[in-house]
Coordinates of C-alpha atoms in Angstrom, one line a residue:
X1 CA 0.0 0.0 0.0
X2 CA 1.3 3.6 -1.0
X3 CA 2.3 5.2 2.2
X4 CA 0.7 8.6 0.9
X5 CA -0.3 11.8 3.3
X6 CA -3.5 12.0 3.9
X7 CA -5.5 15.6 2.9
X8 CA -7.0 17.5 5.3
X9 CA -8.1 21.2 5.0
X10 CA -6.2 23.4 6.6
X11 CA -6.9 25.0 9.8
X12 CA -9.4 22.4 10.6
X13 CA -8.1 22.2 14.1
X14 CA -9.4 25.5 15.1
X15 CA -12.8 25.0 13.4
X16 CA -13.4 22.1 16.2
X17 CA -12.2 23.7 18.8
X18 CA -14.7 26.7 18.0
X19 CA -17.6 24.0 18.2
X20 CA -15.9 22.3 21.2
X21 CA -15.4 25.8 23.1
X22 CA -18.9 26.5 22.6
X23 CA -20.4 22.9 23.6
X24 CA -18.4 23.3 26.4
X25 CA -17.5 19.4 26.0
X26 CA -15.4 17.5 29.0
X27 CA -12.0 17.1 28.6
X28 CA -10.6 13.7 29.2
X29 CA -8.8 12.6 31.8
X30 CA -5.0 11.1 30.3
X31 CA -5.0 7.4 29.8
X32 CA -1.6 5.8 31.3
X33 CA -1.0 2.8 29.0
X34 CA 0.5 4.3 25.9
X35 CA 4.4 2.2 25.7
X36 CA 7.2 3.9 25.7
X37 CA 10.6 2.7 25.6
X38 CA 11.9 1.6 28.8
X39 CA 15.4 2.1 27.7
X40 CA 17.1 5.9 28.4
X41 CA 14.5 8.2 26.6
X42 CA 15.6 10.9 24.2
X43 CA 15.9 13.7 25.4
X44 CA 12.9 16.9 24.9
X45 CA 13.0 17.9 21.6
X46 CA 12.8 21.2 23.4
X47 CA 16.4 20.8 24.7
X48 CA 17.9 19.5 22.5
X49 CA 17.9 21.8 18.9
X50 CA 17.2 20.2 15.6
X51 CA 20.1 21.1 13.9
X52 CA 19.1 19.5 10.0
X53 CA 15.9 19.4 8.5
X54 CA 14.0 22.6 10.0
X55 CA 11.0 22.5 8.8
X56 CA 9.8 25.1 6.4
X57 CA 6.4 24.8 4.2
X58 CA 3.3 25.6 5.2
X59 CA 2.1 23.1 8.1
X60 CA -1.2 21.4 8.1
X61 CA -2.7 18.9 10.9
X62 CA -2.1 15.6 9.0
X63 CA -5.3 14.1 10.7
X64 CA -8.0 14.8 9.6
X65 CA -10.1 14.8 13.3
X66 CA -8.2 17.7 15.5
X67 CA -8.2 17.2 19.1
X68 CA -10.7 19.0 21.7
X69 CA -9.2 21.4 23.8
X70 CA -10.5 23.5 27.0
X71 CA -11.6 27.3 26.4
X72 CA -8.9 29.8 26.1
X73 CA -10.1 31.3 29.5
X74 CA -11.6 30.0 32.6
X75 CA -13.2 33.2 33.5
X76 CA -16.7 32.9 34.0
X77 CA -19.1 34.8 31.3
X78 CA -22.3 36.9 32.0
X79 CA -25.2 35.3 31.1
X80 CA -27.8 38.4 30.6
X81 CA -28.0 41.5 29.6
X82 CA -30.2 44.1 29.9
X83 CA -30.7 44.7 25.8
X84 CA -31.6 40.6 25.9
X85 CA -28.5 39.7 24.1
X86 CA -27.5 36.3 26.1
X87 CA -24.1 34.2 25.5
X88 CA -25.8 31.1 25.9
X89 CA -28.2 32.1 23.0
X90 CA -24.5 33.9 20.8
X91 CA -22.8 30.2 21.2
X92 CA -26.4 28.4 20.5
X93 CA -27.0 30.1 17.6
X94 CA -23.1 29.9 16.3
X95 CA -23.2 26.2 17.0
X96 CA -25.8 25.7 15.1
X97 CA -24.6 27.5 12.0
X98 CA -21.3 25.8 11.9
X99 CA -23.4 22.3 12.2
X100 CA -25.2 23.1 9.0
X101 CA -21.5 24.7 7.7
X102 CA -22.5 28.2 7.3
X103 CA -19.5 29.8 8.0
X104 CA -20.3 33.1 6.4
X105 CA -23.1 33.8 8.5
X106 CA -21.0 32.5 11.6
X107 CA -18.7 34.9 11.5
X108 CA -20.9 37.7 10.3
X109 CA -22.7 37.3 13.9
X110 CA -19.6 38.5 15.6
X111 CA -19.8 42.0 14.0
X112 CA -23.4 42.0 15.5
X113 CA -22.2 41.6 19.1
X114 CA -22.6 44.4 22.2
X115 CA -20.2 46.8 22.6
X116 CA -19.6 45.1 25.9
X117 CA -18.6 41.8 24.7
X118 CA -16.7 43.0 22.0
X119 CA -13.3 42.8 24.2
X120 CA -14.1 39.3 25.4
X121 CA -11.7 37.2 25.1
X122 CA -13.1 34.0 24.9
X123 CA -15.0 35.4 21.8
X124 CA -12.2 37.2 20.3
X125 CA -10.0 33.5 20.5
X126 CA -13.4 31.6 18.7
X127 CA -13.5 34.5 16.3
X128 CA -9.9 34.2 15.5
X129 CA -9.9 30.6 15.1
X130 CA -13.1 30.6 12.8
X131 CA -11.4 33.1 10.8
X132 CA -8.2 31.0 10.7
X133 CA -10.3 28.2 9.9
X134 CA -12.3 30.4 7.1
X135 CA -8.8 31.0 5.6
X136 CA -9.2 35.3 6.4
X137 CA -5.3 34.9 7.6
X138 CA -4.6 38.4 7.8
X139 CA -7.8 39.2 10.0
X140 CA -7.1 36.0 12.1
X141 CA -3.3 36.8 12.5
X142 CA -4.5 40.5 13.8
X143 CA -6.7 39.0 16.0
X144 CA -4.4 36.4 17.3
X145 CA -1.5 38.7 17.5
X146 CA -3.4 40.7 19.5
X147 CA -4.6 38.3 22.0
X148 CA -1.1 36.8 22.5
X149 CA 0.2 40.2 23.7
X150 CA -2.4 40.6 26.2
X151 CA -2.1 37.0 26.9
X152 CA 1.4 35.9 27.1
X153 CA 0.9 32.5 29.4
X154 CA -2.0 31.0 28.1
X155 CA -0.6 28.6 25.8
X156 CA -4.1 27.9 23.7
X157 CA -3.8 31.3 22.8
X158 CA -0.2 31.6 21.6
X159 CA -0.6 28.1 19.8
X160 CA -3.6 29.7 17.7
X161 CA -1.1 33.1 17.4
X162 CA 1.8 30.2 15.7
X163 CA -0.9 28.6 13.7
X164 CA -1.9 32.2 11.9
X165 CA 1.9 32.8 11.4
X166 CA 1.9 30.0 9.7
X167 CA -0.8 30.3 7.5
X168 CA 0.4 34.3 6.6
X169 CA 3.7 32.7 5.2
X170 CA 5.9 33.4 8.5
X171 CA 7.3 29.9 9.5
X172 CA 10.3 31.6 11.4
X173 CA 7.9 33.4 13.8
X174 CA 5.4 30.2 14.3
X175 CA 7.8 27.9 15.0
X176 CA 9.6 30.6 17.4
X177 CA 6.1 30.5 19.2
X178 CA 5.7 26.5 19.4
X179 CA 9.1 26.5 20.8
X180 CA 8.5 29.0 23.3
X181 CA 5.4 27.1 24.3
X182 CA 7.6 24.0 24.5
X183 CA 10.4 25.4 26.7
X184 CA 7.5 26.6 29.6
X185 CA 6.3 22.9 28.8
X186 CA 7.9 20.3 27.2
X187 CA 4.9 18.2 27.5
X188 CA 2.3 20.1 25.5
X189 CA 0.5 18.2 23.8
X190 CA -1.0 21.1 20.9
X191 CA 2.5 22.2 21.0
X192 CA 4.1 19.3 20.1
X193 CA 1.7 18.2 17.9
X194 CA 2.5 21.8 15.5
X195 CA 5.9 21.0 15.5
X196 CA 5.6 17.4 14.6
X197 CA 3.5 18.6 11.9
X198 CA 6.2 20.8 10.7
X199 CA 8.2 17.8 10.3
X200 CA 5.9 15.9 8.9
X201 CA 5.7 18.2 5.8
X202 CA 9.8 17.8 5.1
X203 CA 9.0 14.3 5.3
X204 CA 11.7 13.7 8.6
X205 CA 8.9 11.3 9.9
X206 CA 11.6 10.2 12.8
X207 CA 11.4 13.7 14.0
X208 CA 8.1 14.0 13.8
X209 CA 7.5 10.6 15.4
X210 CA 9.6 11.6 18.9
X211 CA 7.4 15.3 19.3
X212 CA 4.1 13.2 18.9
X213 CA 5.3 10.9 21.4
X214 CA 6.2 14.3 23.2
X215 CA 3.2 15.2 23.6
X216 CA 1.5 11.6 24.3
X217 CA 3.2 12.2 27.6
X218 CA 1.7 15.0 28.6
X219 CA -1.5 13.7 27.1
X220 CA -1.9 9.7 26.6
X221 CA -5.3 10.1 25.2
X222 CA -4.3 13.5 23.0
X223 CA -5.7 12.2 19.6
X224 CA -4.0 14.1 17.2
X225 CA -0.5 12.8 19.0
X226 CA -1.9 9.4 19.4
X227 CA -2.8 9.8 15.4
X228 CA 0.6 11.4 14.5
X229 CA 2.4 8.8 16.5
X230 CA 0.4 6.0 14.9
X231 CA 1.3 7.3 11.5
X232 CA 5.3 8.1 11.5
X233 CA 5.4 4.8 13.7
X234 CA 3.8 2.9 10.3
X235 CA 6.1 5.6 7.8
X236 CA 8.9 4.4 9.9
X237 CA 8.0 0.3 9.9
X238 CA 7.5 0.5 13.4
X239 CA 4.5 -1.7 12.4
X240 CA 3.2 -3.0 16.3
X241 CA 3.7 0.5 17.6
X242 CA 1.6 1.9 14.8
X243 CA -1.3 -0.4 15.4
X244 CA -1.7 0.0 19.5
X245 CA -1.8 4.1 18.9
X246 CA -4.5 3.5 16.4
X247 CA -6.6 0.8 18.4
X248 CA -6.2 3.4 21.6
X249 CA -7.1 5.8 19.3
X250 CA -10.2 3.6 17.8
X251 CA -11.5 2.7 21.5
X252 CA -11.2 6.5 22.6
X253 CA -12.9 8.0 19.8
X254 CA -15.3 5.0 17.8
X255 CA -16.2 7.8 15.7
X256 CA -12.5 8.2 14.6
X257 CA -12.5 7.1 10.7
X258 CA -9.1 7.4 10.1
X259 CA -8.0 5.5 13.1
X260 CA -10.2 2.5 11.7
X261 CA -9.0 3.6 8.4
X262 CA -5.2 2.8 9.2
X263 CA -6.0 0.2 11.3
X264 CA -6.8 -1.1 7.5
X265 CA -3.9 -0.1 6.3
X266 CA -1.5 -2.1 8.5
X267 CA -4.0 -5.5 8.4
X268 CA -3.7 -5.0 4.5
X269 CA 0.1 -5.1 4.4
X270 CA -0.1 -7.8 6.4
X271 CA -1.7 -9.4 4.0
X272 CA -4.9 -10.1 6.2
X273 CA -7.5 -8.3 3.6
X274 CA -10.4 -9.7 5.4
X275 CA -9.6 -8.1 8.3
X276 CA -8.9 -4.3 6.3
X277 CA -12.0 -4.8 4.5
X278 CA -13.8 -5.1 7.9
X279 CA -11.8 -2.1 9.1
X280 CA -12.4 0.1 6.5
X281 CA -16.2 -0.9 6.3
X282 CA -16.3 0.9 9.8
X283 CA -14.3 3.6 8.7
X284 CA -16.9 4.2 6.0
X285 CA -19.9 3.8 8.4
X286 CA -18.3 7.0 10.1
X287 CA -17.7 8.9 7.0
X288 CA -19.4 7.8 4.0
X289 CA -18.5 10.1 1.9
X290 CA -15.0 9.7 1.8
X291 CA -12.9 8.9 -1.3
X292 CA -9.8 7.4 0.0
X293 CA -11.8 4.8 2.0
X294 CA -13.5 3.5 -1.0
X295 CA -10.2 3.5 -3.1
X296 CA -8.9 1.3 -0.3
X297 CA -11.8 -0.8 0.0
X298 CA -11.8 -1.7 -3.8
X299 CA -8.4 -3.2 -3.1
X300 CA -8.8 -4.8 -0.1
X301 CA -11.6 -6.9 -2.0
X302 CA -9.2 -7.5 -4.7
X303 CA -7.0 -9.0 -2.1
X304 CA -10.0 -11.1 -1.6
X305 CA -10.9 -12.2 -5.1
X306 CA -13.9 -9.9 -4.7
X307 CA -13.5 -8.0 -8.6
X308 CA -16.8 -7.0 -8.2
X309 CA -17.2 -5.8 -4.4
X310 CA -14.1 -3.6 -5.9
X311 CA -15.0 -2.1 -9.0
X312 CA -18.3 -1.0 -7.1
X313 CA -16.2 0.0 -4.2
X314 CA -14.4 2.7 -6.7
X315 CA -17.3 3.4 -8.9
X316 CA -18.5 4.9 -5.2
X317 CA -14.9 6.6 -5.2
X318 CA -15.6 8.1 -8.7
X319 CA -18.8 9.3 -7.6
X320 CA -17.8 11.0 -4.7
X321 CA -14.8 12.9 -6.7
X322 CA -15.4 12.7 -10.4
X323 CA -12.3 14.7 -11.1
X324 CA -10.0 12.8 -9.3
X325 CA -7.8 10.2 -11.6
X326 CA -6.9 7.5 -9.2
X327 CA -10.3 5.2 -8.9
X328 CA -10.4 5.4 -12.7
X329 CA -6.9 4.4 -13.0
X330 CA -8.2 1.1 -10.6
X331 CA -11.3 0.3 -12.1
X332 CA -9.7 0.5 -15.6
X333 CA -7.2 -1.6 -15.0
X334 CA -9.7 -4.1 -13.6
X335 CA -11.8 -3.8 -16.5
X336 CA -9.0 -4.2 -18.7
X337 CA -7.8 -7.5 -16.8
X338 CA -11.7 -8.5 -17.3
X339 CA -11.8 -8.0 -21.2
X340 CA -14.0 -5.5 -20.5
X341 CA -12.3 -3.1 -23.0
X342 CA -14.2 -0.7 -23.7
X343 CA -15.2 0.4 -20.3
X344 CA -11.5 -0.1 -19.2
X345 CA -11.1 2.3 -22.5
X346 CA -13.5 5.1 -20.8
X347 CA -11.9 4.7 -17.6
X348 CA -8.4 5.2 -19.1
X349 CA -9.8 8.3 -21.1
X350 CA -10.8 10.0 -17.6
X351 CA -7.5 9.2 -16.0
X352 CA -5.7 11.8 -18.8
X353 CA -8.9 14.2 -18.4
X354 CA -8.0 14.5 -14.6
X355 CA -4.2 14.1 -15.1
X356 CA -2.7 14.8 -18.2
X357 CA 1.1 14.2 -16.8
X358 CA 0.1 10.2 -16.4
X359 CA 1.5 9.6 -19.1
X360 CA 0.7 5.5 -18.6
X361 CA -2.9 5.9 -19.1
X362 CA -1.3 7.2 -22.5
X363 CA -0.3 4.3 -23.3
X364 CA -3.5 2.1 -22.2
X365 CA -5.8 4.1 -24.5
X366 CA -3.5 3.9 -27.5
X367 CA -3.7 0.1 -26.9
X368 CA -7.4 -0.3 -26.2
X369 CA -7.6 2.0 -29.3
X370 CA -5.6 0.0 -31.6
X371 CA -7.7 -2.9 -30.2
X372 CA -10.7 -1.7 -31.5
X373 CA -9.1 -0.4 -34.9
X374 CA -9.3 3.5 -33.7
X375 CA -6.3 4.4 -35.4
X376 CA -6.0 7.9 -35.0
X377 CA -7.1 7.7 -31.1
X378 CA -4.4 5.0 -31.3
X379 CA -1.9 7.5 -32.9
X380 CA -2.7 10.2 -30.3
X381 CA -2.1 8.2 -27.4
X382 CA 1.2 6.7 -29.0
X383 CA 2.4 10.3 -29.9
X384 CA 1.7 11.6 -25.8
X385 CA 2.9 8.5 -24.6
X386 CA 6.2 8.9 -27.3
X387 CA 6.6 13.0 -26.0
X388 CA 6.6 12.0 -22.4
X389 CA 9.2 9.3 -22.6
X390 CA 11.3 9.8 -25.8
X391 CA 13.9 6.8 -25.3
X392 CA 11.2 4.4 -26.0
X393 CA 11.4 3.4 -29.3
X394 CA 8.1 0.9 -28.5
X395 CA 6.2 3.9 -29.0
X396 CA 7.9 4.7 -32.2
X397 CA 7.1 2.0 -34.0
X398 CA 3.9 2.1 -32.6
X399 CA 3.4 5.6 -34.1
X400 CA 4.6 4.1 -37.3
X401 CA 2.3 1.6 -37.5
X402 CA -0.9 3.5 -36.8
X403 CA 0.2 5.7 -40.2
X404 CA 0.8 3.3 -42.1
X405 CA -2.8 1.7 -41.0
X406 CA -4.1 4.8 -41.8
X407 CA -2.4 4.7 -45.3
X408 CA -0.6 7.4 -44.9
X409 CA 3.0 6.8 -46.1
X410 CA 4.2 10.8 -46.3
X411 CA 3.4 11.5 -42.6
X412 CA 5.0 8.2 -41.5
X413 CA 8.5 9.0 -43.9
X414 CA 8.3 12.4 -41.8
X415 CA 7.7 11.0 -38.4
X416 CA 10.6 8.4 -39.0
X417 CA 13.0 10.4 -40.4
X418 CA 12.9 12.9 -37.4
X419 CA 13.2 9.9 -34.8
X420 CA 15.8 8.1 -36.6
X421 CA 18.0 11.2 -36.1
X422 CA 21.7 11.2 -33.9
X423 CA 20.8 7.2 -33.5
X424 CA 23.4 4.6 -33.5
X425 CA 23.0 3.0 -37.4
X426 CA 24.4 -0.4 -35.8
X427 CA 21.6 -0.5 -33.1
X428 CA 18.7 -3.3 -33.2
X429 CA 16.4 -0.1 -32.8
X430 CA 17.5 2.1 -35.5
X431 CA 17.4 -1.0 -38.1
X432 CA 13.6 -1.7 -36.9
X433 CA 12.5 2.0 -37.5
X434 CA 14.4 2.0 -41.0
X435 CA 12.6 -1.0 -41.7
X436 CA 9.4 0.4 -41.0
X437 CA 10.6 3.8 -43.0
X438 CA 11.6 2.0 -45.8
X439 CA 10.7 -1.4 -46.0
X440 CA 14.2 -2.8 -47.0
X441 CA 15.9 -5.2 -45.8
X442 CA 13.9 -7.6 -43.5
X443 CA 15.6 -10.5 -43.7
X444 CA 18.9 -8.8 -42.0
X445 CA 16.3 -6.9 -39.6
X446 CA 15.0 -10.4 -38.3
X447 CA 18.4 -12.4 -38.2
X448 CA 19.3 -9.5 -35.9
X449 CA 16.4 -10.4 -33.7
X450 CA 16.8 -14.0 -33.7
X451 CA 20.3 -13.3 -32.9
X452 CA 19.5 -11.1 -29.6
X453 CA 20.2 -12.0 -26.2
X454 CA 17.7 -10.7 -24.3
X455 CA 14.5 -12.0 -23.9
X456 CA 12.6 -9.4 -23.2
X457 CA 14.1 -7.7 -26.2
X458 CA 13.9 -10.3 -28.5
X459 CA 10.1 -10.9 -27.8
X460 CA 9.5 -7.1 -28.4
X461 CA 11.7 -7.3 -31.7
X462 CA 9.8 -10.3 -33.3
X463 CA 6.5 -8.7 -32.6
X464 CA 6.8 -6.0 -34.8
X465 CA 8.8 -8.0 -37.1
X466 CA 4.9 -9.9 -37.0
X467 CA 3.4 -6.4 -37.4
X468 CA 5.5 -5.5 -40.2
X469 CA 4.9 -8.7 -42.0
X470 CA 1.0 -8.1 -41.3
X471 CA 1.1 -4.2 -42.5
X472 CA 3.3 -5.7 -45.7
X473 CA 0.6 -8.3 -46.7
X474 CA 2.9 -11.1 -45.6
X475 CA -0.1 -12.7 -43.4
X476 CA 1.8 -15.9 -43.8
X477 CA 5.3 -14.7 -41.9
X478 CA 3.5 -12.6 -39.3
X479 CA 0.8 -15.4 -38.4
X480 CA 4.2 -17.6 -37.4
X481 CA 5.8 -14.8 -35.4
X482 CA 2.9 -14.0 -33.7
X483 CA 2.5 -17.4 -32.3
X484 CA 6.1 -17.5 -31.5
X485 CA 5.9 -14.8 -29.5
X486 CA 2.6 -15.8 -27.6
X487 CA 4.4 -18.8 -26.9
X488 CA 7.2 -17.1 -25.0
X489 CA 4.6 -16.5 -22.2
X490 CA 7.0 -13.5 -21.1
X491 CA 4.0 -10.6 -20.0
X492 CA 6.8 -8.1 -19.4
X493 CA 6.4 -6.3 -22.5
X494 CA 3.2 -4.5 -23.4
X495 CA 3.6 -5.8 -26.8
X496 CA 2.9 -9.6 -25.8
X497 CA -0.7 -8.1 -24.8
X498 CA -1.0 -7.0 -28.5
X499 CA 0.3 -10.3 -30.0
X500 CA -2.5 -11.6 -28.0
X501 CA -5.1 -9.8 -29.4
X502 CA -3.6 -10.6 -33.0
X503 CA -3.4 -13.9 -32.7
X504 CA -7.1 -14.2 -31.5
X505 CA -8.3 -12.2 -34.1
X506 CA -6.5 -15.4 -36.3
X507 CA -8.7 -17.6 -37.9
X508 CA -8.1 -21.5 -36.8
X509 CA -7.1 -22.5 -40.2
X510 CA -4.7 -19.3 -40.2
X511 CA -3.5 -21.0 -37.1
X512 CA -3.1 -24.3 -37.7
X513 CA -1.4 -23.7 -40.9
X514 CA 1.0 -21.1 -39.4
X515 CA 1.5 -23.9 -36.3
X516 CA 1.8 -26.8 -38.8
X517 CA 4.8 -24.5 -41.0
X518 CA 6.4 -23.7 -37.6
X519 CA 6.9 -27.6 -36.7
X520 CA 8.3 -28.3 -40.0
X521 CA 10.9 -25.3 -39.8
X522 CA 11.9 -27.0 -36.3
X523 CA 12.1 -30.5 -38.1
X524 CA 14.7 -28.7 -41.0

């Protein structure tokens, strides 16, 4: 399994801690049986400076569930007021917007407050973190800057001040703050959890790994550490670590998709597929609408000989993210594997309409398309494929071949005599192109194959010696080197695929005369 990143949108932290501020949720009490190593612990990453790989980019929490956190004040808040404005009706009301994700009118109700609450600080840290989280940087840095200079111990507050820093482009100053934070306490959680995500980012995953575990002890049951730790642990092969952060992490929060999600992860490199696809079925039934879950779904049930549990798996994928190329680059290569060509050939076409650098799904349309006798699709593909990876001379003659299927000799001459150019004349490539520029010389051409050492080589090489015969009229010559080379049984090549698909378009009196001439040949 690809150990990729996984999205989230930034600044999602402070977004749930504007929702948990105003539910005025229960923290939880530390859990005390996260491991850690029993032999003589590194020392705070506090103390002791990273001196190589300071982070640099823009930082993002890598898990896409941030952690609660307590109120930036404990101070108590009035309830009334003598206009009728209440707090416990503001925070209602706000709640309730952000549950039905109207962030707009969210933060437009903060430029309705009283006068009297305007210098609240418990509203001016949620207004600053919806902000943040509404991507208004420059009003959520003034904000934030604001409240860190009236508020230089509380360590929520200074955390969101690093966080806007970030986002406005100023990595110096943020991660100045997180290590301020850090050398008053080593053991902060939120901290910790920033800085790791720094790391994260550079990719220096062993870093990253020893902040989260920071921060796990000051927090056991910190989910975003637990999450971060469970995820550099897996980066880093750490494989048994990995999995008991993200079972605490599952029992902690049930609701946790990602924790189930990776939980699916390790079973499926372990091979246990069963086991991921029950995993990732309750990582869906938290979040249904989720692409990545469905992409790993689809090949967990390959795992399980389940084809079509997993092309509906990423049919769901492609629903939920039409414009994203990876689930079509799955199901067509399931379809293609199914002979179900021209489905697989749809699927293949979407890949390049989402990603037109991949150039491999190039390649798989100009082969569906030759299937199918769509030359000039064919052509197209060929020619991409061909301008994204020039050395291959496959694609070449490939090119070749679909003009002179199309009939038309001048463009082919043209093409050829360009592609021929600064070659070596003694190479086994250069002599196949001339032959196709040309059409001299094919007996030398094909002693030259017979002749080559390579299998892989040699199997490409007689295939278009087979094509050439075929686009020549020579049905006789190509039929025999078509079965020759779909008796090499060598799949390494993507040319064996289209001997295939010649020789079953063969009639069976093409091919038992063709097998018949090969035995005598042997005999002589």
């Amino acid at each position: 399994m690809i150990k990729n990143f996984q999205k989230t949108k930034p600044f999602a932290l402070f977004a749930c801690l504007a929702v948990i501020f105003i539910a005025s949720c229960k923290t939880t009490e530390p859990a005390s049986d996260i491991k850690t190593e029993q032999t003589a612990p590194a020392e705070s990453p506090v103390t002791d400076p990273v001196k190589a790989d300071e982070p640099s980019g823009e930082a993002e929490n890598t898990q896409k569930k941030p952690e609660q956190k307590k109120s930036s004040s404990e101070a108590s808040i009035p309830k009334t007021e003598k206009s009728g404005f209440t707090l416990e009706a503001f925070t209602a009301d706000l709640q309730k917007l952000l549950q039905k994700g109207d962030m707009k009118q969210a933060l437009n109700s903060f430029e309705k407050l009283p006068e009297a609450h305007k210098d609240n600080q418990d509203l001016n840290y949620l207004h600053a973190s919806l902000l943040l989280s509404a991507g208004d940087v420059q009003k959520a840095a003034e904000k934030a800057a604001v409240l860190a200079k009236q508020n230089p111990e509380n360590e929520s507050i200074q955390l969101l001040n690093a966080m806007a820093a970030k986002a406005g482009g100023d990595n110096r100053k943020s991660v100045e703050i997180i290590r301020a934070l850090l050398k008053k306490n080593p053991k902060n959680p939120d901290a910790n959890a920033a800085l790791a995500n720094n790391f994260m980012l550079v990719r220096n995953f062993k870093q990253a790994n020893l902040y989260f575990k920071k921060g796990l002890e000051g927090d056991a049951a910190h989910s975003a550490c637990l999450f971060g730790y469970g995820q550099t642990s897996w980066y880093l092969d750490e494989v048994d670590k990995a999995k008991e952060a993200f079972i605490k992490l599952s029992v902690l929060e049930p609701k946790n998709d990602m924790a189930w999600a990776y939980l699916a992860k390790l079973s499926g490199e372990a091979r246990d597929y069963a086991k991921a696809a029950e995993y990732i079925q309750k990582a869906i039934a938290v979040n249904p609408d989720d692409y990545h879950h469905y992409l790993d779904a689809g090949s967990y049930y390959l795992g399980l000989e389940k084809p079509n549990e997993a092309e509906k798996a990423w049919t769901k994928a492609i629903k939920i993210e039409p414009d994203y190329f990876l689930a079509y680059t799955y199901r067509g290569g399931l379809r293609d594997e199914q002979g179900k060509y021209e489905e697989a050939l749809d699927d293949y076409r979407n890949v390049i309409r989402c990603n037109p650098k991949y150039y491999y799904a190039y390649e798989s349309v100009a082969m569906l398309a030759w299937r199918v006798e769509n030359w000039n699709e064919a052509l197209q593909g060929f020619l991409k494929a061909s301008e994204m990876n020039p050395e291959n001379t496959s694609y070449k003659l490939m090119i070749s071949a679909c003009y002179r299927k199309m009939n038309n000799q001048a463009a082919n001459k043209e093409y050829l005599s360009k592609a021929m150019r600064n070659m070596d004349r003694q190479s086994l490539d250069y002599l196949m192109l001339r032959l196709y520029y040309d059409g001299l010389g094919d007996g030398n051409v094909l002693n030259k194959v017979m002749n080559e050492n390579s299998r892989t080589t040699k199997g490409k090489m007689l295939f278009y010696m087979a094509l050439f015969y075929e686009l020549t009229d020579k049905k006789s010559l190509a039929h025999k080197i078509y079965l020759e080379v779909a008796d090499m049984e060598a799949p390494l090549f993507f040319e064996y695929r289209l001997t295939q698909w010649a020789v079953e378009k063969m009639s069976a009196a093409d091919k038992q005369t063709a097998s018949e001439e090969r035995a005598a040949e042997k005999v002589r």
